[in-house]
XYZ file of N, CA and C in Angstrom:
852
model
N 247.287 -114.764 -11.172
C 248.589 -114.251 -10.735
C 248.575 -114.060 -9.240
N 249.720 -114.236 -8.679
C 249.813 -114.083 -7.217
C 249.700 -112.623 -6.840
N 248.994 -112.414 -5.758
C 248.792 -111.041 -5.260
C 249.537 -110.918 -3.948
N 250.309 -109.884 -3.829
C 251.093 -109.660 -2.610
C 250.169 -109.293 -1.463
N 250.788 -109.255 -0.250
C 249.992 -108.917 0.939
C 249.431 -107.507 0.860
N 250.255 -106.592 0.392
C 249.769 -105.215 0.259
C 248.676 -105.114 -0.770
N 248.775 -105.909 -1.880
C 247.724 -105.888 -2.874
C 246.428 -106.456 -2.354
N 246.499 -107.470 -1.505
C 245.301 -108.043 -0.904
C 244.577 -107.025 -0.042
N 245.341 -106.292 0.762
C 244.726 -105.277 1.622
C 244.101 -104.165 0.804
N 244.804 -103.770 -0.276
C 244.257 -102.707 -1.128
C 242.988 -103.158 -1.817
N 243.001 -104.403 -2.309
C 241.823 -104.940 -2.994
C 240.642 -105.069 -2.021
N 240.896 -105.491 -0.804
C 239.825 -105.613 0.202
C 239.239 -104.252 0.550
N 240.116 -103.234 0.644
C 239.634 -101.894 0.952
C 238.771 -101.350 -0.168
N 239.185 -101.605 -1.424
C 238.388 -101.134 -2.551
C 237.035 -101.824 -2.605
N 237.014 -103.109 -2.325
C 235.742 -103.831 -2.316
C 234.802 -103.323 -1.215
N 235.396 -103.015 -0.038
C 234.582 -102.528 1.083
C 233.974 -101.176 0.782
N 234.771 -100.299 0.131
C 234.248 -98.965 -0.184
C 233.259 -98.987 -1.330
N 233.376 -99.991 -2.195
C 232.465 -100.067 -3.341
C 231.111 -100.671 -2.998
N 230.981 -101.267 -1.780
C 229.712 -101.854 -1.385
C 228.681 -100.762 -1.136
N 227.452 -100.957 -1.564
C 226.423 -99.924 -1.333
C 226.063 -99.841 0.150
N 225.903 -98.592 0.653
C 225.558 -98.364 2.072
C 224.045 -98.309 2.202
N 223.539 -99.148 3.073
C 222.099 -99.202 3.290
C 221.767 -98.540 4.627
N 221.015 -97.478 4.606
C 220.636 -96.826 5.866
C 219.754 -97.739 6.699
N 219.782 -97.549 8.021
C 218.959 -98.399 8.884
C 217.491 -98.199 8.613
N 216.741 -99.277 8.758
C 215.320 -99.207 8.512
C 214.560 -98.553 9.638
N 213.257 -98.443 9.468
C 212.401 -97.786 10.467
C 212.376 -98.567 11.768
N 212.347 -99.897 11.667
C 212.337 -100.723 12.872
C 213.621 -100.581 13.659
N 214.728 -100.517 12.948
C 216.012 -100.340 13.628
C 216.086 -98.989 14.336
N 215.564 -97.942 13.685
C 215.558 -96.626 14.326
C 214.677 -96.608 15.574
N 213.534 -97.277 15.484
C 212.650 -97.335 16.655
C 213.316 -98.077 17.802
N 213.984 -99.183 17.485
C 214.691 -99.941 18.525
C 215.821 -99.110 19.127
N 216.546 -98.357 18.271
C 217.650 -97.536 18.755
C 217.152 -96.432 19.687
N 216.086 -95.753 19.292
C 215.543 -94.680 20.139
C 214.926 -95.240 21.418
N 214.349 -96.409 21.343
C 213.764 -97.015 22.542
C 214.844 -97.373 23.551
N 215.915 -97.988 23.058
C 217.031 -98.335 23.951
C 217.661 -97.078 24.537
N 217.811 -96.035 23.710
C 218.377 -94.774 24.202
C 217.482 -94.142 25.264
N 216.158 -94.194 25.028
C 215.226 -93.637 26.012
C 215.252 -94.412 27.322
N 215.327 -95.721 27.237
C 215.383 -96.539 28.455
C 216.684 -96.302 29.212
N 217.789 -96.163 28.496
C 219.067 -95.892 29.159
C 219.057 -94.524 29.830
N 218.463 -93.531 29.158
C 218.360 -92.194 29.757
C 217.483 -92.218 31.004
N 216.370 -92.952 30.933
C 215.478 -93.060 32.087
C 216.176 -93.745 33.254
N 216.925 -94.818 32.950
C 217.634 -95.530 34.015
C 218.713 -94.670 34.649
N 219.296 -93.747 33.879
C 220.341 -92.882 34.430
C 219.764 -91.676 35.163
N 218.619 -91.186 34.686
C 218.061 -89.952 35.243
C 217.182 -90.227 36.467
N 216.521 -91.366 36.519
C 215.577 -91.640 37.607
C 216.234 -91.581 38.991
N 217.404 -92.213 39.217
C 218.019 -92.089 40.556
C 218.401 -90.653 40.894
N 218.830 -89.885 39.883
C 219.199 -88.494 40.140
C 217.973 -87.689 40.554
N 216.869 -87.864 39.830
C 215.629 -87.158 40.181
C 215.122 -87.576 41.558
N 215.278 -88.854 41.879
C 214.838 -89.333 43.195
C 215.637 -88.677 44.319
N 216.943 -88.552 44.123
C 217.769 -87.893 45.138
C 217.460 -86.403 45.235
N 217.171 -85.764 44.100
C 216.815 -84.349 44.133
C 215.492 -84.128 44.852
N 214.534 -85.009 44.647
C 213.251 -84.903 45.351
C 213.442 -85.093 46.853
N 214.289 -86.042 47.234
C 214.574 -86.254 48.654
C 215.275 -85.043 49.268
N 216.210 -84.456 48.525
C 216.888 -83.251 49.014
C 215.907 -82.097 49.152
N 214.974 -81.976 48.203
C 213.973 -80.917 48.296
C 213.083 -81.114 49.522
N 212.746 -82.354 49.838
C 211.932 -82.626 51.021
C 212.684 -82.259 52.296
N 213.971 -82.556 52.341
C 214.771 -82.227 53.525
C 214.889 -80.719 53.702
N 215.146 -80.004 52.618
C 215.285 -78.549 52.725
C 213.946 -77.879 53.029
N 212.856 -78.448 52.565
C 211.542 -77.921 52.929
C 211.273 -78.116 54.417
N 211.713 -79.262 54.957
C 211.577 -79.489 56.396
C 212.430 -78.495 57.188
N 213.624 -78.189 56.693
C 214.459 -77.179 57.353
C 213.785 -75.816 57.325
N 213.146 -75.500 56.217
C 212.451 -74.219 56.112
C 211.297 -74.140 57.103
N 210.548 -75.211 57.251
C 209.449 -75.220 58.215
C 209.973 -75.119 59.646
N 211.086 -75.803 59.922
C 211.679 -75.715 61.267
C 212.101 -74.281 61.566
N 212.750 -73.621 60.599
C 213.170 -72.231 60.796
C 211.971 -71.304 60.935
N 210.907 -71.569 60.180
C 209.711 -70.736 60.239
C 209.033 -70.851 61.597
N 208.859 -72.075 62.088
C 208.210 -72.267 63.388
C 209.095 -71.761 64.522
N 210.407 -71.953 64.392
C 211.303 -71.467 65.447
C 211.270 -69.948 65.529
N 211.193 -69.295 64.398
C 211.168 -67.837 64.384
C 209.874 -67.280 64.971
N 208.814 -68.086 65.002
C 207.542 -67.613 65.546
C 207.358 -67.844 67.020
N 208.343 -68.440 67.700
C 208.179 -68.742 69.123
C 208.133 -67.497 69.986
N 208.962 -66.516 69.671
C 209.078 -65.329 70.524
C 208.134 -64.204 70.122
N 207.303 -64.424 69.117
C 206.335 -63.412 68.684
C 204.930 -63.915 68.990
N 204.162 -63.108 69.692
C 202.811 -63.527 70.069
C 201.904 -63.662 68.852
N 202.063 -62.764 67.878
C 201.210 -62.808 66.680
C 201.504 -64.049 65.838
N 202.803 -64.278 65.551
C 203.172 -65.437 64.728
C 202.904 -66.744 65.464
N 203.131 -66.764 66.772
C 202.865 -67.984 67.532
C 201.380 -68.336 67.521
N 200.521 -67.333 67.647
C 199.085 -67.596 67.598
C 198.649 -68.049 66.208
N 199.262 -67.472 65.172
C 198.879 -67.855 63.816
C 199.346 -69.268 63.475
N 200.512 -69.663 64.000
C 201.053 -70.996 63.715
C 200.624 -72.042 64.728
N 199.916 -71.631 65.785
C 199.483 -72.583 66.799
C 200.614 -73.075 67.679
N 201.543 -72.183 68.043
C 202.709 -72.541 68.842
C 202.620 -71.887 70.210
N 203.275 -72.476 71.213
C 203.337 -71.817 72.532
C 204.307 -70.648 72.489
N 203.813 -69.478 72.854
C 204.654 -68.285 72.825
C 205.277 -68.052 74.192
N 206.569 -67.810 74.224
C 207.229 -67.507 75.485
C 208.289 -66.454 75.236
N 208.466 -65.614 76.222
C 209.471 -64.553 76.152
C 210.747 -65.010 76.843
N 211.849 -64.380 76.465
C 213.156 -64.739 77.031
C 213.452 -63.873 78.255
N 212.549 -63.948 79.228
C 212.701 -63.114 80.410
C 213.390 -63.836 81.555
N 213.605 -65.136 81.419
C 214.325 -65.864 82.464
C 215.329 -66.820 81.821
N 216.181 -67.362 82.650
C 217.275 -68.194 82.161
C 216.744 -69.485 81.552
N 215.666 -70.016 82.095
C 215.115 -71.276 81.580
C 214.629 -71.106 80.151
N 213.903 -70.015 79.896
C 213.406 -69.776 78.554
C 214.544 -69.546 77.557
N 215.578 -68.838 77.988
C 216.735 -68.606 77.119
C 217.430 -69.928 76.799
N 217.540 -70.789 77.804
C 218.187 -72.082 77.572
C 217.367 -72.945 76.615
N 216.045 -72.929 76.762
C 215.193 -73.684 75.837
C 215.300 -73.114 74.430
N 215.328 -71.800 74.316
C 215.431 -71.153 72.997
C 216.744 -71.510 72.313
N 217.840 -71.491 73.066
C 219.142 -71.858 72.494
C 219.184 -73.332 72.113
N 218.544 -74.170 72.915
C 218.507 -75.596 72.591
C 217.738 -75.847 71.293
N 216.626 -75.140 71.131
C 215.860 -75.292 69.893
C 216.615 -74.751 68.689
N 217.344 -73.669 68.876
C 218.134 -73.141 67.757
C 219.281 -74.072 67.409
N 219.830 -74.735 68.425
C 220.900 -75.695 68.158
C 220.409 -76.898 67.364
N 219.076 -77.082 67.318
C 218.529 -78.165 66.509
C 218.877 -78.033 65.049
N 219.148 -76.814 64.584
C 219.590 -76.624 63.208
C 220.901 -77.350 62.950
N 221.748 -77.406 63.975
C 223.027 -78.092 63.814
C 222.924 -79.602 63.951
N 222.229 -80.064 64.995
C 222.195 -81.517 65.178
C 221.260 -82.196 64.197
N 220.343 -81.452 63.566
C 219.549 -82.051 62.503
C 220.415 -82.426 61.305
N 221.449 -81.601 61.034
C 222.321 -81.859 59.887
C 223.231 -83.055 60.098
N 223.294 -83.593 61.327
C 224.139 -84.754 61.581
C 223.484 -86.057 61.163
N 222.201 -86.035 60.857
C 221.518 -87.245 60.427
C 221.927 -87.601 59.001
N 221.754 -88.853 58.661
C 222.189 -89.347 57.358
C 221.431 -88.676 56.221
N 220.117 -88.526 56.376
C 219.328 -87.897 55.316
C 219.732 -86.442 55.095
N 220.056 -85.752 56.195
C 220.463 -84.352 56.074
C 221.814 -84.238 55.373
N 222.770 -85.077 55.760
C 224.084 -85.052 55.107
C 223.978 -85.461 53.647
N 223.093 -86.407 53.359
C 222.906 -86.832 51.972
C 222.320 -85.697 51.130
N 221.387 -84.946 51.702
C 220.811 -83.819 50.963
C 221.863 -82.749 50.685
N 222.726 -82.470 51.666
C 223.799 -81.505 51.440
C 224.762 -81.989 50.357
N 225.064 -83.279 50.365
C 225.956 -83.831 49.342
C 225.321 -83.758 47.955
N 224.013 -83.989 47.867
C 223.315 -83.913 46.575
C 223.341 -82.487 46.038
N 223.112 -81.499 46.905
C 223.114 -80.107 46.466
C 224.518 -79.679 46.038
N 225.530 -80.103 46.791
C 226.910 -79.778 46.403
C 227.279 -80.440 45.075
N 226.848 -81.696 44.873
C 227.106 -82.371 43.594
C 226.356 -81.697 42.455
N 225.156 -81.198 42.736
C 224.395 -80.481 41.716
C 225.109 -79.201 41.295
N 225.675 -78.496 42.252
C 226.434 -77.283 41.947
C 227.652 -77.605 41.090
N 228.381 -78.660 41.457
C 229.561 -79.053 40.681
C 229.177 -79.505 39.274
N 228.128 -80.298 39.170
C 227.687 -80.774 37.859
C 227.216 -79.626 36.978
N 226.572 -78.653 37.588
C 226.127 -77.496 36.820
C 227.306 -76.737 36.238
N 228.366 -76.588 37.014
C 229.574 -75.930 36.503
C 230.206 -76.738 35.375
N 230.226 -78.062 35.516
C 230.799 -78.915 34.470
C 229.999 -78.796 33.173
N 228.686 -78.791 33.280
C 227.846 -78.679 32.084
C 227.973 -77.305 31.444
N 228.135 -76.271 32.265
C 228.349 -74.940 31.705
C 229.670 -74.886 30.934
N 230.718 -75.488 31.524
C 231.995 -75.547 30.816
C 231.911 -76.320 29.511
N 231.200 -77.454 29.526
C 231.028 -78.230 28.298
C 230.217 -77.463 27.263
N 229.205 -76.730 27.719
C 228.379 -75.954 26.791
C 229.186 -74.838 26.137
N 230.023 -74.187 26.932
C 230.869 -73.128 26.366
C 231.884 -73.710 25.383
N 232.447 -74.881 25.710
C 233.407 -75.522 24.806
C 232.762 -75.898 23.475
N 231.548 -76.451 23.535
C 230.848 -76.817 22.298
C 230.453 -75.583 21.505
N 230.102 -74.496 22.210
C 229.690 -73.277 21.513
C 230.840 -72.662 20.728
N 232.068 -72.742 21.252
C 233.222 -72.165 20.569
C 233.931 -73.167 19.662
N 233.393 -74.365 19.546
C 234.005 -75.370 18.684
C 233.689 -75.065 17.227
N 234.654 -75.391 16.338
C 234.468 -75.131 14.917
C 233.461 -76.094 14.292
N 233.429 -77.328 14.774
C 232.525 -78.321 14.202
C 231.080 -78.000 14.580
N 230.186 -78.282 13.674
C 228.769 -78.042 13.899
C 228.141 -79.265 14.565
N 227.713 -79.079 15.811
C 227.079 -80.155 16.564
C 225.799 -79.627 17.194
N 224.784 -79.408 16.399
C 223.545 -78.812 16.964
C 222.853 -79.723 17.953
N 222.887 -81.046 17.711
C 222.199 -81.962 18.614
C 222.873 -81.983 19.982
N 224.213 -82.038 19.989
C 224.938 -82.022 21.259
C 224.755 -80.691 21.971
N 224.787 -79.611 21.210
C 224.592 -78.283 21.799
C 223.198 -78.155 22.416
N 222.175 -78.665 21.718
C 220.805 -78.600 22.228
C 220.640 -79.448 23.480
N 221.235 -80.647 23.480
C 221.104 -81.526 24.637
C 221.806 -80.949 25.860
N 223.020 -80.420 25.663
C 223.723 -79.797 26.785
C 222.967 -78.574 27.291
N 222.389 -77.807 26.371
C 221.622 -76.641 26.798
C 220.399 -77.013 27.608
N 219.704 -78.074 27.221
C 218.523 -78.514 27.969
C 218.903 -79.007 29.358
N 219.961 -79.830 29.436
C 220.403 -80.310 30.744
C 220.866 -79.156 31.629
N 221.560 -78.217 31.036
C 222.037 -77.071 31.803
C 220.870 -76.226 32.295
N 219.829 -76.090 31.468
C 218.651 -75.328 31.883
C 217.934 -76.001 33.048
N 217.779 -77.313 32.976
C 217.104 -78.047 34.049
C 217.902 -77.972 35.354
N 219.206 -78.191 35.253
C 220.044 -78.165 36.455
C 220.133 -76.762 37.039
N 220.161 -75.744 36.183
C 220.181 -74.367 36.688
C 218.879 -74.032 37.400
N 217.753 -74.526 36.878
C 216.479 -74.303 37.563
C 216.432 -74.960 38.934
N 216.928 -76.199 39.023
C 216.980 -76.883 40.326
C 217.905 -76.163 41.290
N 219.060 -75.716 40.781
C 220.013 -75.009 41.640
C 219.438 -73.681 42.108
N 218.718 -72.996 41.231
C 218.091 -71.728 41.627
C 217.042 -71.952 42.708
N 216.286 -73.044 42.607
C 215.279 -73.352 43.626
C 215.937 -73.596 44.985
N 217.023 -74.365 45.007
C 217.714 -74.623 46.260
C 218.358 -73.352 46.811
N 218.843 -72.490 45.930
C 219.430 -71.229 46.386
C 218.371 -70.347 47.044
N 217.196 -70.268 46.439
C 216.115 -69.452 47.012
C 215.673 -70.033 48.355
N 215.545 -71.352 48.423
C 215.114 -71.994 49.668
C 216.157 -71.816 50.766
N 217.429 -71.991 50.427
C 218.490 -71.779 51.412
C 218.579 -70.336 51.867
N 218.342 -69.391 50.951
C 218.350 -67.983 51.330
C 217.206 -67.652 52.274
N 216.043 -68.235 52.033
C 214.905 -68.004 52.932
C 215.178 -68.573 54.317
N 215.818 -69.731 54.387
C 216.164 -70.318 55.682
C 217.160 -69.430 56.417
N 218.180 -68.942 55.706
C 219.171 -68.080 56.332
C 218.563 -66.770 56.813
N 217.621 -66.232 56.050
C 216.981 -64.987 56.468
C 216.186 -65.172 57.763
N 215.592 -66.338 57.930
C 214.864 -66.608 59.175
C 215.801 -66.637 60.372
N 216.943 -67.311 60.215
C 217.888 -67.385 61.326
C 218.675 -66.087 61.505
N 218.735 -65.257 60.471
C 219.440 -63.983 60.599
C 218.717 -63.016 61.532
N 217.424 -63.256 61.769
C 216.655 -62.391 62.659
C 216.864 -62.724 64.127
N 217.668 -63.746 64.427
C 217.834 -64.156 65.830
C 218.562 -63.105 66.652
N 219.493 -62.393 66.036
C 220.211 -61.356 66.778
C 219.276 -60.220 67.170
N 218.404 -59.820 66.259
C 217.440 -58.766 66.603
C 216.465 -59.248 67.677
N 216.133 -60.537 67.645
C 215.260 -61.092 68.686
C 215.936 -61.001 70.047
N 217.206 -61.368 70.104
C 217.934 -61.296 71.372
C 218.073 -59.859 71.866
N 218.338 -58.936 70.955
C 218.448 -57.534 71.350
C 217.112 -56.998 71.869
N 216.027 -57.369 71.207
C 214.705 -56.926 71.654
C 214.358 -57.497 73.023
N 214.628 -58.775 73.209
C 214.349 -59.393 74.502
C 215.243 -58.815 75.600
N 216.479 -58.501 75.247
C 217.375 -57.883 76.231
C 216.850 -56.506 76.639
N 216.332 -55.746 75.678
C 215.742 -54.449 76.002
C 214.509 -54.612 76.886
N 213.675 -55.595 76.595
C 212.482 -55.827 77.419
C 212.850 -56.216 78.852
N 213.868 -57.044 78.989
C 214.292 -57.448 80.338
C 214.870 -56.252 81.092
N 215.601 -55.375 80.379
C 216.122 -54.165 81.027
C 214.987 -53.271 81.512
N 213.946 -53.152 80.730
C 212.801 -52.335 81.158
C 212.108 -52.954 82.366
N 211.984 -54.267 82.386
C 211.382 -54.929 83.556
C 212.241 -54.708 84.801
N 213.566 -54.749 84.592
C 214.462 -54.524 85.734
C 214.328 -53.102 86.264
N 214.178 -52.130 85.372
C 213.981 -50.748 85.820
C 212.661 -50.590 86.568
N 211.633 -51.266 86.102
C 210.348 -51.208 86.808
C 210.458 -51.808 88.204
N 211.183 -52.905 88.319
C 211.378 -53.518 89.644
C 212.174 -52.597 90.569
N 213.172 -51.912 90.016
C 213.967 -51.002 90.844
C 213.141 -49.807 91.311
N 212.270 -49.311 90.433
C 211.409 -48.193 90.828
C 210.372 -48.615 91.867
N 209.884 -49.841 91.747
C 208.874 -50.306 92.702
C 209.475 -50.768 94.016
N 210.792 -50.926 94.079
C 211.423 -51.424 95.309
C 211.360 -50.415 96.444
N 211.232 -49.110 96.109
C 211.224 -48.089 97.166
C 209.914 -48.107 97.959
N 208.858 -48.560 97.350
C 207.555 -48.541 98.028
C 207.160 -49.904 98.600
N 208.080 -50.884 98.566
C 207.771 -52.216 99.059
C 208.528 -52.484 100.351
N 207.908 -53.288 101.194
C 208.537 -53.655 102.465
C 208.231 -55.114 102.766
N 209.055 -55.687 103.621
C 208.791 -57.031 104.102
C 208.953 -58.085 103.021
N 207.951 -58.970 102.927
C 208.006 -60.099 101.990
C 208.005 -59.628 100.548
N 207.223 -58.581 100.276
C 207.178 -58.065 98.897
C 208.535 -57.528 98.464
N 209.252 -56.914 99.388
C 210.583 -56.392 99.057
C 211.550 -57.543 98.753
N 211.449 -58.646 99.497
C 212.315 -59.804 99.255
C 211.997 -60.446 97.895
N 210.694 -60.534 97.582
C 210.317 -61.089 96.280
C 210.804 -60.201 95.135
N 210.710 -58.903 95.354
C 211.170 -57.977 94.327
C 212.678 -58.082 94.126
N 213.412 -58.265 95.203
C 214.862 -58.403 95.102
C 215.235 -59.694 94.373
N 214.511 -60.778 94.678
C 214.772 -62.045 93.977
C 214.451 -61.921 92.483
N 213.393 -61.167 92.190
C 213.051 -60.958 90.780
C 214.109 -60.127 90.072
N 214.669 -59.157 90.756
C 215.749 -58.360 90.175
C 216.975 -59.219 89.872
N 217.322 -60.100 90.793
C 218.465 -60.987 90.562
C 218.211 -61.911 89.371
N 216.988 -62.380 89.247
C 216.641 -63.243 88.121
C 216.735 -62.492 86.792
N 216.261 -61.250 86.792
C 216.333 -60.453 85.568
C 217.776 -60.114 85.207
N 218.607 -59.839 86.204
C 220.020 -59.562 85.940
C 220.723 -60.788 85.357
N 220.390 -61.963 85.884
C 220.969 -63.188 85.322
C 220.498 -63.405 83.880
N 219.245 -63.083 83.606
C 218.727 -63.222 82.241
C 219.446 -62.279 81.287
N 219.736 -61.064 81.753
C 220.454 -60.100 80.903
C 221.842 -60.608 80.569
N 222.542 -61.167 81.541
C 223.883 -61.694 81.285
C 223.844 -62.877 80.319
N 222.850 -63.745 80.496
C 222.730 -64.897 79.586
C 222.415 -64.442 78.168
N 221.564 -63.428 78.036
C 221.240 -62.899 76.710
C 222.464 -62.267 76.048
N 223.277 -61.589 76.826
C 224.508 -61.009 76.276
C 225.465 -62.090 75.793
N 225.609 -63.155 76.585
C 226.480 -64.259 76.167
C 225.930 -64.959 74.924
N 224.615 -65.122 74.870
C 224.010 -65.753 73.685
C 224.211 -64.896 72.447
N 224.136 -63.577 72.598
C 224.356 -62.680 71.464
C 225.799 -62.756 70.975
N 226.752 -62.816 71.889
C 228.156 -62.968 71.492
C 228.404 -64.309 70.814
N 227.747 -65.357 71.328
C 227.913 -66.682 70.735
C 227.388 -66.710 69.300
N 226.232 -66.099 69.051
C 225.684 -66.059 67.701
C 226.562 -65.233 66.771
N 227.136 -64.148 67.300
C 228.011 -63.318 66.465
C 229.251 -64.085 66.039
N 229.840 -64.845 66.973
C 231.022 -65.638 66.620
C 230.663 -66.774 65.664
N 229.471 -67.344 65.837
C 229.062 -68.439 64.958
C 228.809 -67.957 63.532
N 228.233 -66.765 63.392
C 227.958 -66.235 62.058
C 229.219 -65.781 61.348
N 230.257 -65.429 62.096
C 231.508 -64.986 61.486
C 232.486 -66.130 61.278
N 232.008 -67.363 61.255
C 232.877 -68.513 61.023
C 233.345 -68.515 59.581
N 234.346 -69.346 59.287
C 234.967 -69.385 57.968
C 234.349 -70.421 57.047
N 233.159 -70.893 57.353
C 232.524 -71.877 56.493
C 232.048 -71.209 55.206
N 232.384 -71.828 54.087
C 231.986 -71.301 52.793
C 230.588 -71.807 52.472
N 229.647 -70.887 52.352
C 228.277 -71.243 52.011
C 227.767 -70.275 50.967
N 226.943 -70.788 50.105
C 226.317 -69.989 49.058
C 224.825 -69.979 49.316
N 224.344 -68.854 49.889
C 222.916 -68.736 50.247
C 222.484 -69.851 51.183
N 223.364 -70.196 52.129
C 223.034 -71.234 53.087
C 223.302 -72.640 52.620
N 223.751 -72.836 51.390
C 224.017 -74.163 50.867
C 225.480 -74.513 51.054
N 225.770 -75.740 51.488
C 227.164 -76.141 51.684
C 227.865 -76.338 50.349
N 228.962 -75.646 50.140
C 229.728 -75.709 48.900
C 231.170 -76.061 49.238
N 231.774 -76.867 48.395
C 233.172 -77.220 48.573
C 234.028 -75.950 48.553
N 234.869 -75.773 49.569
C 235.618 -74.538 49.710
C 236.617 -74.344 48.569
N 237.347 -75.397 48.202
C 238.336 -75.276 47.128
C 237.658 -74.988 45.790
N 236.546 -75.666 45.537
C 235.823 -75.437 44.291
C 235.257 -74.026 44.254
N 234.735 -73.563 45.373
C 234.172 -72.215 45.427
C 235.244 -71.166 45.164
N 236.424 -71.338 45.790
C 237.512 -70.386 45.571
C 237.995 -70.420 44.125
N 238.048 -71.611 43.533
C 238.498 -71.729 42.146
C 237.539 -71.040 41.191
N 236.242 -71.297 41.363
C 235.235 -70.658 40.502
C 235.248 -69.150 40.701
N 235.385 -68.712 41.939
C 235.429 -67.279 42.215
C 236.636 -66.630 41.537
N 237.786 -67.309 41.577
C 238.990 -66.776 40.944
C 238.831 -66.707 39.425
N 238.257 -67.749 38.827
C 238.076 -67.766 37.375
C 237.112 -66.676 36.927
N 235.993 -66.547 37.629
C 234.991 -65.545 37.243
C 235.550 -64.134 37.375
N 236.243 -63.853 38.475
C 236.809 -62.519 38.654
C 237.928 -62.247 37.657
N 238.695 -63.271 37.291
C 239.739 -63.093 36.283
C 239.145 -62.749 34.923
N 238.070 -63.452 34.557
C 237.408 -63.165 33.275
C 236.816 -61.762 33.277
N 236.177 -61.382 34.382
C 235.565 -60.053 34.455
C 236.631 -58.967 34.387
N 237.722 -59.159 35.113
C 238.797 -58.159 35.094
C 239.425 -58.038 33.709
N 239.563 -59.162 32.992
C 240.128 -59.122 31.643
C 239.212 -58.389 30.678
N 237.900 -58.703 30.724
C 236.944 -58.067 29.812
C 236.834 -56.575 30.091
N 236.687 -56.210 31.368
C 236.562 -54.796 31.724
C 237.845 -54.038 31.414
N 239.007 -54.680 31.639
C 240.278 -54.041 31.327
C 240.453 -53.779 29.844
N 240.020 -54.740 29.012
C 240.106 -54.533 27.560
C 239.142 -53.459 27.080
N 237.975 -53.359 27.713
C 237.008 -52.340 27.304
C 237.469 -50.938 27.707
N 238.039 -50.802 28.901
C 238.462 -49.486 29.393
C 239.896 -49.151 29.032
N 240.651 -50.144 28.594
C 242.042 -49.904 28.238
C 242.972 -49.753 29.417
N 242.585 -50.255 30.567
C 243.426 -50.175 31.763
C 243.560 -51.570 32.349
N 244.483 -51.704 33.244
C 244.725 -52.995 33.878
C 243.974 -53.060 35.204
N 243.066 -54.003 35.287
C 242.271 -54.208 36.506
C 242.481 -55.615 37.013
N 242.531 -55.753 38.311
C 242.686 -57.053 38.946
C 241.650 -57.181 40.052
N 240.501 -57.735 39.680
C 239.445 -57.951 40.658
C 239.743 -59.132 41.583
N 240.755 -59.916 41.217
C 241.081 -61.086 42.051
C 241.611 -60.682 43.419
N 242.052 -59.424 43.550
C 242.518 -58.976 44.858
C 241.364 -58.791 45.840
N 240.136 -58.806 45.329
C 238.975 -58.682 46.223
C 238.706 -59.945 47.003
N 239.306 -61.052 46.555
C 239.098 -62.319 47.238
C 239.848 -62.308 48.558
N 239.133 -62.625 49.615
C 239.742 -62.672 50.944
C 240.483 -63.987 51.106
N 241.670 -63.891 51.579
C 242.473 -65.099 51.797
C 242.005 -65.830 53.033
């Protein structure tokens, strides 16, 4: 008897469902896991290579900050094998400022910019994985394998991000001591100037002229130190968004900050029964 088109489709569907399902064999599973492992290795290897390169760059920045911080201290300079010099004249102050400016022009190199981009991408990826992990955790469907894999990746990325945060914080702490260094050197130069003024009364002739020239040099050093201190204060109060010294996208940072404070204000408000808005703490 003739079978209509709809009957043909129904009969084909019944035949397909009635066929016995054969699970993949051991060889097929081994091939599948091998291909999956090779694909994971091919995807992860470039990422690990870039992270290692970024770690090398940030370690070099840490060493630069460490050696720079030891220039004006006789104890640290002797321990690190560096030439120690005080900021008692304009030449030394100019050299010190030039060396500190190396922190800025070092970041203009391609490797330095690439390391900053890798760290910023790591921060963004970590947030994405955290969001995916939270979504899977609140999902009704049971996906233990996906949950475990996201948790492992999130743990690894959080560990790398924590390492970069600690390293960036250590670098910032080294440069944060520059203001105290300038203040200390300014105090030392003031004391030298007072000693020269006290000794000027008992000097005559050539010694008096040398003492006067030394006083002028010390006064110029004091003015340069004051200008350098103001320059550092203005530089530290810039509007660049950084997280423990790490460059972070400003819009992304503000968005994450707004979301976190909104969640905290909602949870605390529900617990205390009052309306709280922690988002007003964000500076515009």
